[in-house]
Coordinates of C-alpha atoms in Angstrom, one line a residue:
X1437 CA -3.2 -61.9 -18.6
X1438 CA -1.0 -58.5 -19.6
X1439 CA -4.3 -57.0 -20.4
X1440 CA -5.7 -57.9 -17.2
X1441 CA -2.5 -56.6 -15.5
X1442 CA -2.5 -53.7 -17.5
X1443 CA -6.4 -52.9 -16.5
X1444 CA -5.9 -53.4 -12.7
X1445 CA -2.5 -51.1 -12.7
X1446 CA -4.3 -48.4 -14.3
X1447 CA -7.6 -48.9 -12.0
X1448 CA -5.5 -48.7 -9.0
X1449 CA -3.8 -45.5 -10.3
X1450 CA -7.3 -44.1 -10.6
X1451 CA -8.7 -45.4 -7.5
X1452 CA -5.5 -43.8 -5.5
X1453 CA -5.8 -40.1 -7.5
X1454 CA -9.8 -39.8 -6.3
X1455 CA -8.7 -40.8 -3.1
X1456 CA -5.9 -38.3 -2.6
X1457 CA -6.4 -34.9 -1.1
X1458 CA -6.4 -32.1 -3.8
X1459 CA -3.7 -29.7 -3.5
X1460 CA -4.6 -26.5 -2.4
X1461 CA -2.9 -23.4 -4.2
X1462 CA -1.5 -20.8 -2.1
X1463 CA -3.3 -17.8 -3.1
X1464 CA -1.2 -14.1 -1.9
X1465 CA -2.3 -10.6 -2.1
X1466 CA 0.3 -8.0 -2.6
X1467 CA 0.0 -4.2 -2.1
X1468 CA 2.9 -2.1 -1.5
X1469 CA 3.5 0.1 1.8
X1470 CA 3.0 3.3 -0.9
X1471 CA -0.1 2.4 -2.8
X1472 CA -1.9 0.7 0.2
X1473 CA -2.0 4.4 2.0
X1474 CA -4.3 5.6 -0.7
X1475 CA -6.9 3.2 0.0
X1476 CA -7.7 2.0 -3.4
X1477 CA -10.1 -0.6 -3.4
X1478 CA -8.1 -3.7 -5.1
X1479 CA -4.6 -5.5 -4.6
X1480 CA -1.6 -4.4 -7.1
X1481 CA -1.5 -8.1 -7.8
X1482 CA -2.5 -11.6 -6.4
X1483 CA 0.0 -14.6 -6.4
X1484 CA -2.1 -17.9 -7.1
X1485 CA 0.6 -20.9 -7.1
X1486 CA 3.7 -19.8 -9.4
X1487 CA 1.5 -17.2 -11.1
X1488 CA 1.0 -13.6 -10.7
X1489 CA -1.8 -11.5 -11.9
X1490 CA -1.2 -7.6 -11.7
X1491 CA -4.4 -5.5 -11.7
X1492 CA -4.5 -3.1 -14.2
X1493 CA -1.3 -0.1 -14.1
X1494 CA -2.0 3.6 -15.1
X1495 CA 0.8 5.6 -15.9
X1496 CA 0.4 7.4 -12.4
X1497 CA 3.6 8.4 -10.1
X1498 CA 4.3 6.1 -7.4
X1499 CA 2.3 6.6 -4.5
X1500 CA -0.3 9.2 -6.1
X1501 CA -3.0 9.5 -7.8
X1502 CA -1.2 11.7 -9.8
X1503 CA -0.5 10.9 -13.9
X1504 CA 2.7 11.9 -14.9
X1505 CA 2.9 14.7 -17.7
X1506 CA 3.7 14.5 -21.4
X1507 CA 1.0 12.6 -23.1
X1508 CA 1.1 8.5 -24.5
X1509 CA 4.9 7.7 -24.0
X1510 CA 5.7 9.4 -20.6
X1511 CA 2.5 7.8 -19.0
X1512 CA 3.1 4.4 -21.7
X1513 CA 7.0 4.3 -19.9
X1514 CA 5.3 5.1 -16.4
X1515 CA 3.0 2.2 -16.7
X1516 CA 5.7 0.0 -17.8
X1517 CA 7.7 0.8 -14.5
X1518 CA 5.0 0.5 -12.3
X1519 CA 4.4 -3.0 -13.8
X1520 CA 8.2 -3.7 -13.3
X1521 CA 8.3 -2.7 -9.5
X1522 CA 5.2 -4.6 -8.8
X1523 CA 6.9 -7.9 -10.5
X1524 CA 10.3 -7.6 -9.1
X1525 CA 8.9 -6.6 -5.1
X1526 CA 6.8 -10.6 -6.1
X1527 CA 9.5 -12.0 -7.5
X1528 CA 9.4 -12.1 -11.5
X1529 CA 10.4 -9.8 -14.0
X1530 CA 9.5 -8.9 -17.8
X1531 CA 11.2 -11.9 -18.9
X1532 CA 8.5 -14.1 -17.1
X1533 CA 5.7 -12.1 -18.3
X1534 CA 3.0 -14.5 -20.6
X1535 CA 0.2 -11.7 -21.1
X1536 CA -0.2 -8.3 -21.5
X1537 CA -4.0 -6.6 -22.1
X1538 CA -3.5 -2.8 -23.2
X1539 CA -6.6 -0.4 -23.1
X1540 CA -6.0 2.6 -24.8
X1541 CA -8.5 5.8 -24.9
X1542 CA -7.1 7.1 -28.5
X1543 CA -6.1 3.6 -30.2
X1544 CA -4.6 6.1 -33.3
X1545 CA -2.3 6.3 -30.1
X1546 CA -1.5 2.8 -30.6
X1547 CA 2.0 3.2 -32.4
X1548 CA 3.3 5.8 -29.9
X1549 CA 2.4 3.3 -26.6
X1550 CA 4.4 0.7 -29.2
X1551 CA 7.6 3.0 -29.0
X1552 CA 7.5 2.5 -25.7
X1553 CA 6.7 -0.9 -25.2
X1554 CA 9.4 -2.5 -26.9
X1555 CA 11.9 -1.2 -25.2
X1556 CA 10.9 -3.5 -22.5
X1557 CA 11.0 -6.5 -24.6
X1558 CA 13.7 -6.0 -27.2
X1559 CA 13.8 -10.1 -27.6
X1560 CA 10.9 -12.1 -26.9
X1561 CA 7.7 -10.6 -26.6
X1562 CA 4.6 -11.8 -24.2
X1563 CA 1.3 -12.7 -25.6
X1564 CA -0.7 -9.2 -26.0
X1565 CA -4.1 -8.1 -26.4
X1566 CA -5.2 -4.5 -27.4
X1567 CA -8.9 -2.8 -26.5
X1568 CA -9.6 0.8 -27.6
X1569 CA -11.5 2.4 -24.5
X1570 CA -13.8 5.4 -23.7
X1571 CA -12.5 6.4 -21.1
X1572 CA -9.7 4.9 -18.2
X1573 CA -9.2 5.8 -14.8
X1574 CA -7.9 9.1 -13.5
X1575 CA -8.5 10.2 -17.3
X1576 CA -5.4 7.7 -17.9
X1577 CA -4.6 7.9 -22.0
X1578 CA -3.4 3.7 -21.5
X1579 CA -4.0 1.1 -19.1
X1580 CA -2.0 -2.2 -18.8
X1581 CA -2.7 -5.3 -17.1
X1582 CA -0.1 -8.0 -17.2
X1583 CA -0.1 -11.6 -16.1
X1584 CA 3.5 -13.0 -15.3
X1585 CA 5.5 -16.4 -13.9
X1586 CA 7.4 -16.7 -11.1
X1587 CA 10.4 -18.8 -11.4
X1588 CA 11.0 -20.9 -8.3
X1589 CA 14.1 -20.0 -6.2
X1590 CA 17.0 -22.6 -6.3

């Protein structure tokens, strides 16, 4: 008897989850006043439910095309603060960042972008992956693309 109980409650359950509607997620585009005046031909990021994905950040000055000077770290620290403005104008911040993917042009580079990087992350660090390129764009030296969380608002 309990197993035939047991059988019918979970058949139900299935029955009623086919049946249901699937939830559709929500999925947002977001490109700043700034950057949508040079007519680039992707979003700064796309919200899809709770999670943002940020396309790819070059270590250009807000609003150009325009790399700032002084090799690996200055564009390596410009990078990281485009990638902060574009998660705090969507809601999230480095502390709800899961992934980072870091393309680098000269990967012996790869300990200078480091200096940089953990500045940003002094505690817990995000999952990270590292490609040595041939070439980025705008002659970029690093390119970083980060995937973050964000928190709902209470």
């Amino acid at each position: 008897m309990a197993k035939t109980f047991t059988f019918a409650f979970i058949l139900s359950l299935f029955i009623f989850s086919c049946t249901q509607k699937p939830t559709e997620l929500e999925v947002n585009h977001y490109l700043s006043e700034e950057t949508a005046q040079l007519n680039l031909p992707f979003s700064e990021a796309v919200r899809v439910g709770d999670m943002l994905y940020l396309s790819g950040q070059v270590g250009n000055k807000p609003g150009t095309l325009d790399l700032v000077e002084g090799g690996i770290e200055a564009e390596a620290k410009q990078v990281m603060e485009n990638i902060k403005t574009v998660l705090e104008a969507n809601g999230s911040s480095f502390d709800h960042a899961v992934k980072f993917t870091v393309f680098i042009d000269d990967i012996a580079q790869w300990s200078n972008f480091n200096k940089v990087y953990v500045e940003y992350f002094p505690n817990k660090k995000p999952a990270r992956s590292a490609l040595g390129a041939d070439g980025l764009a705008l002659g970029a030296a690093v390119e970083v693309e980060c995937i973050a969380y964000i928190p709902s608002k209470k």
